[in-house]
Amino acid sequence: MQHSHDTIITEDVAIAGKILLQGGIVIFPTETVYGIGAISTKPEACKRIYEIKNRPSDNPLIAHFSSIEEIEKYAKIGIQSELLLKNFTPGPLTLILDSKITSFEDSIFTSGLETIACRIPAHTSVRRLLEYVGLPISAPSANISGKPSITREKDAIAVFSGKVDCILKGEEPIVGLESTVVDARKLPIQLLRAGSLDPQKMENLLNLRFIRPTSDSSLSPGNRYKHYAPNAKLTIIEENPSLEILNLQKDEKIAWIGFSKWDKAFFQIVVQSNQEYAYRLYAFLNECDLQAVDQIYCQVPQKDSLQEAIANRLHKASDPR
Ligand code: TXA
Ligand code: MG
């Protein structure tokens, strides 16, 4: 299995589950984005995820669990974390918890950290997969490191066929952005990555305000790395662009995502709401790469609970390389 380059593409959870149990790598949909997973307690398989993704070895993987009880076998759940888990999962929330793991072999869970990022996903396919294997599945987002995450099956197949052992077909992600990452082990609680969950709802539940660590913080290793960047230069603008202000070369292919139509775009997606913006953003960015556009313009998101998460992804995607 280890070095096979034949990728089985299947809807059958049992086939995908067997491949995982044999130490294989499986791509699967979740409600947020596609994940690239291995059984968490198989360090060799977990290491292969880093190779396939070209992921820096100090950036730990999120472990996916079927229930709170399963998490408790591997990590300590404090009072605030438990409240968040009980109220917002299964769903797009990841909690940083203190690890109970003592054996060196299992330390791959965390890239050697003493914490584990734990998530109980809601998506039917991954839940059935977790139940089948009866073990946690470590899975970062299924994308080559630095590239946009993947929310369409066709992108998952195009990028990972021949690289992984199996691609599990199932309903495509409905959220479109990676899970919200929270460290509620001590106060103040830290929002390490904004996602689709409204931070205010979590704050209200706990009656506590969350802080946002600066992007160069060492607390969430992923924040150190460049992310989500398509090939073309991406610019964030307030309004539907006019040609005059853009100063374009004549034959440049321009892509646009925003809340109104733009006639000059070679390729565009018009969204009605932030929810739709989040849902379609990565598909848009991946399509920009496929269509080899020259420049990408993205409208700033609307001011609601999803603004922070969308703006965060846009800023990372617009990083000058
Ligand atoms: O929605 C999601 O969370 C998707 C799906 C597949 O579940 N997964 C995902 O994984 O986005 P990834 O690897 O792309 O992002 C994981 C983030 C990274 O920023 C990583 O640094 C952080 O979580 N992380 C993982 N373990 C951590 C830990 N022990 N302490 C702090 N941050 C951690
Ligand atoms: Mg990722």
GROMACS .gro file of C-alpha atoms and ligand atoms in nm:
model
  355
    1MET     CA    1   0.000   0.000   0.000
    2GLN     CA    2   0.271   0.241   0.109
    3HIS     CA    3   0.418   0.332  -0.228
    4SER     CA    4   0.130   0.246  -0.456
    5HIS     CA    5   0.035   0.523  -0.690
    6ASP     CA    6  -0.296   0.374  -0.793
    7THR     CA    7  -0.568   0.582  -0.638
    8ILE     CA    8  -0.896   0.409  -0.565
    9ILE     CA    9  -1.187   0.649  -0.612
   10THR     CA   10  -1.493   0.518  -0.431
   11GLU     CA   11  -1.813   0.606  -0.247
   12ASP     CA   12  -1.771   0.300  -0.028
   13VAL     CA   13  -1.674   0.394   0.328
   14ALA     CA   14  -1.567   0.035   0.404
   15ILE     CA   15  -1.311   0.039   0.121
   16ALA     CA   16  -1.171   0.374   0.236
   17GLY     CA   17  -1.174   0.255   0.598
   18LYS     CA   18  -0.980  -0.063   0.517
   19ILE     CA   19  -0.720   0.138   0.330
   20LEU     CA   20  -0.678   0.366   0.633
   21LEU     CA   21  -0.642   0.067   0.868
   22GLN     CA   22  -0.371  -0.073   0.641
   23GLY     CA   23  -0.175   0.250   0.681
   24GLY     CA   24  -0.300   0.420   0.366
   25ILE     CA   25  -0.385   0.782   0.291
   26VAL     CA   26  -0.743   0.878   0.208
   27ILE     CA   27  -0.889   1.206   0.081
   28PHE     CA   28  -1.241   1.268   0.212
   29PRO     CA   29  -1.495   1.550   0.216
   30THR     CA   30  -1.588   1.720   0.542
   31GLU     CA   31  -1.842   1.998   0.597
   32THR     CA   32  -1.559   2.256   0.583
   33VAL     CA   33  -1.308   2.152   0.313
   34TYR     CA   34  -1.162   1.824   0.184
   35GLY     CA   35  -0.918   1.656   0.421
   36ILE     CA   36  -0.618   1.429   0.354
   37GLY     CA   37  -0.621   1.171   0.630
   38ALA     CA   38  -0.436   0.886   0.795
   39ILE     CA   39  -0.503   0.696   1.117
   40SER     CA   40  -0.363   0.923   1.390
   41THR     CA   41  -0.185   0.640   1.569
   42LYS     CA   42   0.005   0.530   1.258
   43PRO     CA   43   0.307   0.762   1.255
   44GLU     CA   44   0.443   0.638   0.923
   45ALA     CA   45   0.113   0.710   0.752
   46CYS     CA   46   0.089   1.052   0.917
   47LYS     CA   47   0.441   1.134   0.799
   48ARG     CA   48   0.340   1.049   0.445
   49ILE     CA   49   0.074   1.322   0.460
   50TYR     CA   50   0.352   1.576   0.515
   51GLU     CA   51   0.539   1.443   0.212
   52ILE     CA   52   0.236   1.442  -0.015
   53LYS     CA   53   0.132   1.793   0.090
   54ASN     CA   54   0.486   1.922   0.109
   55ARG     CA   55   0.389   2.046   0.455
   56PRO     CA   56   0.647   2.187   0.697
   57SER     CA   57   0.710   1.918   0.957
   58ASP     CA   58   0.649   2.153   1.251
   59ASN     CA   59   0.291   2.228   1.145
   60PRO     CA   60   0.074   1.980   1.338
   61LEU     CA   61  -0.231   1.797   1.203
   62ILE     CA   62  -0.588   1.822   1.328
   63ALA     CA   63  -0.718   1.492   1.468
   64HIS     CA   64  -1.078   1.403   1.385
   65PHE     CA   65  -1.285   1.208   1.639
   66SER     CA   66  -1.632   1.057   1.638
   67SER     CA   67  -1.732   1.182   1.983
   68ILE     CA   68  -1.629   1.363   2.301
   69GLU     CA   69  -1.573   1.024   2.466
   70GLU     CA   70  -1.323   0.933   2.193
   71ILE     CA   71  -1.136   1.262   2.243
   72GLU     CA   72  -1.113   1.189   2.615
   73LYS     CA   73  -0.901   0.882   2.543
   74TYR     CA   74  -0.628   1.105   2.400
   75ALA     CA   75  -0.671   1.453   2.548
   76LYS     CA   76  -0.780   1.639   2.861
   77ILE     CA   77  -1.098   1.839   2.814
   78GLY     CA   78  -1.130   2.142   3.043
   79ILE     CA   79  -1.458   2.308   3.144
   80GLN     CA   80  -1.469   2.575   2.874
   81SER     CA   81  -1.358   2.333   2.603
   82GLU     CA   82  -1.626   2.086   2.708
   83LEU     CA   83  -1.896   2.352   2.685
   84LEU     CA   84  -1.779   2.449   2.337
   85LEU     CA   85  -1.765   2.086   2.226
   86LYS     CA   86  -2.112   2.012   2.364
   87ASN     CA   87  -2.269   2.317   2.202
   88PHE     CA   88  -2.090   2.347   1.869
   89THR     CA   89  -1.996   1.997   1.764
   90PRO     CA   90  -2.031   1.784   1.563
   91GLY     CA   91  -1.941   2.079   1.343
   92PRO     CA   92  -1.672   2.311   1.213
   93LEU     CA   93  -1.488   2.370   1.541
   94THR     CA   94  -1.139   2.257   1.640
   95LEU     CA   95  -1.019   2.278   2.000
   96ILE     CA   96  -0.660   2.276   2.116
   97LEU     CA   97  -0.641   2.036   2.411
   98ASP     CA   98  -0.364   1.905   2.638
   99SER     CA   99  -0.246   1.568   2.517
  100LYS     CA  100  -0.263   1.255   2.733
  101ILE     CA  101  -0.028   1.076   2.497
  102THR     CA  102   0.295   0.963   2.653
  103SER     CA  103   0.447   0.726   2.401
  104PHE     CA  104   0.694   0.876   2.157
  105GLU     CA  105   0.544   0.675   1.872
  106ASP     CA  106   0.217   0.861   1.893
  107SER     CA  107   0.375   1.204   1.909
  108ILE     CA  108   0.318   1.247   1.536
  109PHE     CA  109  -0.030   1.356   1.634
  110THR     CA  110   0.106   1.694   1.718
  111SER     CA  111   0.446   1.735   1.553
  112GLY     CA  112   0.587   1.684   1.900
  113LEU     CA  113   0.366   1.944   2.072
  114GLU     CA  114   0.202   1.862   2.404
  115THR     CA  115  -0.134   1.963   2.268
  116ILE     CA  116  -0.370   1.808   2.014
  117ALA     CA  117  -0.604   1.994   1.783
  118CYS     CA  118  -0.932   1.798   1.810
  119ARG     CA  119  -1.236   1.820   1.589
  120ILE     CA  120  -1.563   1.625   1.571
  121PRO     CA  121  -1.684   1.672   1.214
  122ALA     CA  122  -2.051   1.669   1.114
  123HIS     CA  123  -2.020   1.545   0.756
  124THR     CA  124  -2.187   1.204   0.708
  125SER     CA  125  -1.906   1.044   0.504
  126VAL     CA  126  -1.630   1.129   0.750
  127ARG     CA  127  -1.848   1.032   1.047
  128ARG     CA  128  -1.911   0.693   0.892
  129LEU     CA  129  -1.541   0.661   0.816
  130LEU     CA  130  -1.452   0.742   1.179
  131GLU     CA  131  -1.703   0.486   1.303
  132TYR     CA  132  -1.568   0.224   1.065
  133VAL     CA  133  -1.205   0.261   1.171
  134GLY     CA  134  -1.281   0.320   1.541
  135LEU     CA  135  -0.970   0.537   1.574
  136PRO     CA  136  -0.898   0.908   1.531
  137ILE     CA  137  -0.804   1.029   1.183
  138SER     CA  138  -0.544   1.302   1.149
  139ALA     CA  139  -0.616   1.521   0.852
  140PRO     CA  140  -0.504   1.860   0.740
  141SER     CA  141  -0.685   2.031   0.456
  142ALA     CA  142  -0.634   1.845   0.128
  143ASN     CA  143  -0.425   2.085  -0.074
  144ILE     CA  144  -0.060   2.120  -0.158
  145SER     CA  145   0.094   2.338   0.116
  146GLY     CA  146   0.052   2.706   0.033
  147LYS     CA  147  -0.219   2.647  -0.229
  148PRO     CA  148  -0.591   2.713  -0.183
  149SER     CA  149  -0.787   2.450   0.009
  150ILE     CA  150  -1.018   2.227  -0.192
  151THR     CA  151  -1.398   2.222  -0.180
  152ARG     CA  152  -1.479   2.049  -0.509
  153GLU     CA  153  -1.446   1.678  -0.580
  154LYS     CA  154  -1.302   1.747  -0.924
  155ASP     CA  155  -1.017   1.953  -0.771
  156ALA     CA  156  -0.950   1.680  -0.515
  157ILE     CA  157  -0.926   1.423  -0.793
  158ALA     CA  158  -0.715   1.646  -1.019
  159VAL     CA  159  -0.464   1.733  -0.746
  160PHE     CA  160  -0.440   1.401  -0.560
  161SER     CA  161  -0.497   1.121  -0.812
  162GLY     CA  162  -0.183   0.912  -0.822
  163LYS     CA  163  -0.056   1.065  -0.494
  164VAL     CA  164  -0.286   0.907  -0.236
  165ASP     CA  165  -0.431   0.559  -0.191
  166CYS     CA  166  -0.797   0.650  -0.198
  167ILE     CA  167  -1.038   0.936  -0.261
  168LEU     CA  168  -1.370   0.893  -0.083
  169LYS     CA  169  -1.655   1.045  -0.278
  170GLY     CA  170  -1.939   1.210  -0.086
  171GLU     CA  171  -2.131   1.532  -0.052
  172GLU     CA  172  -1.904   1.828  -0.123
  173PRO     CA  173  -1.826   2.065   0.168
  174ILE     CA  174  -2.113   2.302   0.243
  175VAL     CA  175  -1.923   2.551   0.462
  176GLY     CA  176  -1.626   2.612   0.233
  177LEU     CA  177  -1.380   2.750   0.492
  178GLU     CA  178  -1.164   2.553   0.735
  179SER     CA  179  -1.286   2.501   1.091
  180THR     CA  180  -1.268   2.765   1.361
  181VAL     CA  181  -0.967   2.689   1.585
  182VAL     CA  182  -0.996   2.782   1.955
  183ASP     CA  183  -0.762   2.733   2.249
  184ALA     CA  184  -0.983   2.739   2.558
  185ARG     CA  185  -0.738   2.563   2.791
  186LYS     CA  186  -0.682   2.880   2.992
  187LEU     CA  187  -0.796   3.241   3.001
  188PRO     CA  188  -0.802   3.447   2.796
  189ILE     CA  189  -0.943   3.209   2.538
  190GLN     CA  190  -0.772   3.242   2.202
  191LEU     CA  191  -0.935   3.237   1.862
  192LEU     CA  192  -0.645   3.094   1.661
  193ARG     CA  193  -0.827   3.071   1.329
  194ALA     CA  194  -1.161   3.231   1.239
  195GLY     CA  195  -1.404   2.998   1.066
  196SER     CA  196  -1.773   2.982   0.993
  197LEU     CA  197  -1.885   2.972   1.357
  198ASP     CA  198  -1.988   3.310   1.493
  199PRO     CA  199  -1.724   3.390   1.759
  200GLN     CA  200  -1.978   3.600   1.944
  201LYS     CA  201  -2.204   3.299   1.994
  202MET     CA  202  -1.918   3.112   2.157
  203GLU     CA  203  -1.827   3.416   2.367
  204ASN     CA  204  -2.187   3.457   2.478
  205LEU     CA  205  -2.215   3.092   2.573
  206LEU     CA  206  -1.908   3.114   2.797
  207ASN     CA  207  -1.966   3.476   2.894
  208LEU     CA  208  -1.599   3.542   2.811
  209ARG     CA  209  -1.428   3.747   2.543
  210PHE     CA  210  -1.184   3.574   2.308
  211ILE     CA  211  -0.854   3.726   2.205
  212ARG     CA  212  -0.698   3.699   1.860
  213PRO     CA  213  -0.327   3.635   1.867
  214THR     CA  214  -0.123   3.822   1.607
  215SER     CA  215  -0.053   3.633   1.287
  216ASP     CA  216   0.315   3.574   1.360
  217SER     CA  217   0.227   3.407   1.689
  218SER     CA  218   0.391   3.077   1.764
  219LEU     CA  219   0.072   2.952   1.928
  220SER     CA  220  -0.082   2.815   1.613
  221PRO     CA  221   0.203   2.691   1.398
  222GLY     CA  222  -0.006   2.716   1.081
  223ASN     CA  223  -0.023   3.092   1.116
  224ARG     CA  224   0.345   3.117   1.031
  225TYR     CA  225   0.306   2.983   0.681
  226LYS     CA  226   0.186   3.129   0.356
  227HIS     CA  227  -0.157   2.998   0.269
  228TYR     CA  228  -0.430   2.964   0.016
  229ALA     CA  229  -0.241   3.144  -0.261
  230PRO     CA  230  -0.352   3.098  -0.623
  231ASN     CA  231  -0.098   3.143  -0.903
  232ALA     CA  232  -0.223   3.486  -1.012
  233LYS     CA  233  -0.180   3.805  -0.810
  234LEU     CA  234  -0.486   3.862  -0.593
  235THR     CA  235  -0.608   4.209  -0.500
  236ILE     CA  236  -0.880   4.290  -0.248
  237ILE     CA  237  -1.100   4.587  -0.337
  238GLU     CA  238  -1.398   4.766  -0.185
  239GLU     CA  239  -1.620   4.783  -0.493
  240ASN     CA  240  -1.682   4.632  -0.831
  241PRO     CA  241  -1.373   4.747  -1.022
  242SER     CA  242  -1.381   4.978  -1.320
  243LEU     CA  243  -1.126   4.929  -1.595
  244GLU     CA  244  -0.993   5.283  -1.550
  245ILE     CA  245  -0.878   5.231  -1.195
  246LEU     CA  246  -0.728   4.892  -1.267
  247ASN     CA  247  -0.478   4.995  -1.532
  248LEU     CA  248  -0.486   4.658  -1.705
  249GLN     CA  249  -0.277   4.522  -1.989
  250LYS     CA  250  -0.489   4.465  -2.297
  251ASP     CA  251  -0.513   4.088  -2.306
  252GLU     CA  252  -0.497   4.011  -1.938
  253LYS     CA  253  -0.751   3.761  -1.810
  254ILE     CA  254  -0.917   3.905  -1.503
  255ALA     CA  255  -1.115   3.701  -1.252
  256TRP     CA  256  -1.361   3.857  -1.013
  257ILE     CA  257  -1.559   3.745  -0.708
  258GLY     CA  258  -1.793   3.991  -0.545
  259PHE     CA  259  -2.148   4.098  -0.475
  260SER     CA  260  -2.223   4.245  -0.818
  261LYS     CA  261  -2.155   4.152  -1.176
  262TRP     CA  262  -1.853   4.287  -1.359
  263ASP     CA  263  -1.879   4.275  -1.739
  264LYS     CA  264  -1.507   4.293  -1.807
  265ALA     CA  265  -1.419   3.983  -1.613
  266PHE     CA  266  -1.292   3.682  -1.806
  267PHE     CA  267  -1.420   3.464  -1.524
  268GLN     CA  268  -1.638   3.570  -1.234
  269ILE     CA  269  -1.852   3.453  -0.948
  270VAL     CA  270  -2.125   3.679  -0.814
  271VAL     CA  271  -2.237   3.598  -0.461
  272GLN     CA  272  -2.547   3.708  -0.271
  273SER     CA  273  -2.417   3.677   0.084
  274ASN     CA  274  -2.105   3.614   0.290
  275GLN     CA  275  -2.225   3.258   0.341
  276GLU     CA  276  -2.220   3.203  -0.035
  277TYR     CA  277  -1.885   3.387  -0.057
  278ALA     CA  278  -1.734   3.145   0.197
  279TYR     CA  279  -1.890   2.846   0.025
  280ARG     CA  280  -1.755   2.939  -0.319
  281LEU     CA  281  -1.422   3.111  -0.243
  282TYR     CA  282  -1.186   2.813  -0.273
  283ALA     CA  283  -1.368   2.677  -0.579
  284PHE     CA  284  -1.318   3.022  -0.731
  285LEU     CA  285  -0.946   3.032  -0.647
  286ASN     CA  286  -0.887   2.682  -0.778
  287GLU     CA  287  -1.079   2.765  -1.095
  288CYS     CA  288  -0.859   3.076  -1.139
  289ASP     CA  289  -0.555   2.846  -1.146
  290LEU     CA  290  -0.723   2.605  -1.389
  291GLN     CA  291  -0.820   2.888  -1.622
  292ALA     CA  292  -0.475   3.048  -1.591
  293VAL     CA  293  -0.611   3.394  -1.519
  294ASP     CA  294  -0.360   3.678  -1.491
  295GLN     CA  295  -0.512   3.882  -1.213
  296ILE     CA  296  -0.772   3.816  -0.946
  297TYR     CA  297  -0.991   4.080  -0.783
  298CYS     CA  298  -1.194   3.998  -0.474
  299GLN     CA  299  -1.446   4.225  -0.310
  300VAL     CA  300  -1.423   4.278   0.066
  301PRO     CA  301  -1.681   4.065   0.247
  302GLN     CA  302  -1.992   4.215   0.406
  303LYS     CA  303  -1.985   4.313   0.771
  304ASP     CA  304  -2.131   4.015   0.949
  305SER     CA  305  -2.012   3.720   1.157
  306LEU     CA  306  -1.838   3.561   0.857
  307GLN     CA  307  -1.643   3.874   0.764
  308GLU     CA  308  -1.341   3.792   0.977
  309ALA     CA  309  -1.300   3.440   0.839
  310ILE     CA  310  -1.338   3.538   0.472
  311ALA     CA  311  -1.114   3.845   0.507
  312ASN     CA  312  -0.849   3.629   0.677
  313ARG     CA  313  -0.842   3.384   0.383
  314LEU     CA  314  -0.836   3.669   0.129
  315HIS     CA  315  -0.544   3.838   0.304
  316LYS     CA  316  -0.346   3.517   0.313
  317ALA     CA  317  -0.423   3.453  -0.054
  318SER     CA  318  -0.312   3.806  -0.146
  319ASP     CA  319   0.028   3.778   0.021
  320PRO     CA  320   0.296   3.896  -0.218
  321ARG     CA  321   0.526   3.605  -0.301
  322TXA     O1  322  -1.174   2.233   0.864
  322TXA     C1  323  -1.066   2.188   0.896
  322TXA     O2  324  -1.014   2.210   1.007
  322TXA     C2  325  -0.991   2.098   0.793
  322TXA     C3  326  -1.070   1.969   0.779
  322TXA     C4  327  -1.000   1.869   0.691
  322TXA     O3  328  -1.098   1.916   0.905
  322TXA     N1  329  -0.859   2.077   0.837
  322TXA     C5  330  -0.765   2.176   0.837
  322TXA     O4  331  -0.638   2.136   0.877
  322TXA     O5  332  -0.789   2.289   0.804
  322TXA     P1  333  -0.509   2.226   0.853
  322TXA     O6  334  -0.396   2.138   0.883
  322TXA     O7  335  -0.512   2.283   0.718
  322TXA     O8  336  -0.516   2.336   0.959
  322TXA     C6  337  -0.489   2.302   1.093
  322TXA     C7  338  -0.455   2.425   1.171
  322TXA     C8  339  -0.317   2.473   1.136
  322TXA     O9  340  -0.317   2.614   1.136
  322TXA     C9  341  -0.233   2.416   1.251
  322TXA    O10  342  -0.118   2.489   1.274
  322TXA    C10  343  -0.331   2.424   1.366
  322TXA    O11  344  -0.456   2.393   1.310
  322TXA     N2  345  -0.297   2.327   1.470
  322TXA    C11  346  -0.295   2.193   1.461
  322TXA     N3  347  -0.254   2.137   1.576
  322TXA    C12  348  -0.232   2.239   1.662
  322TXA    C13  349  -0.187   2.246   1.797
  322TXA     N4  350  -0.161   2.138   1.868
  322TXA     N5  351  -0.176   2.370   1.854
  322TXA    C14  352  -0.205   2.480   1.781
  322TXA     N6  353  -0.247   2.479   1.654
  322TXA    C15  354  -0.259   2.361   1.595
  323MG      MG  355  -0.473   2.393   0.555
   0.00000   0.00000   0.00000
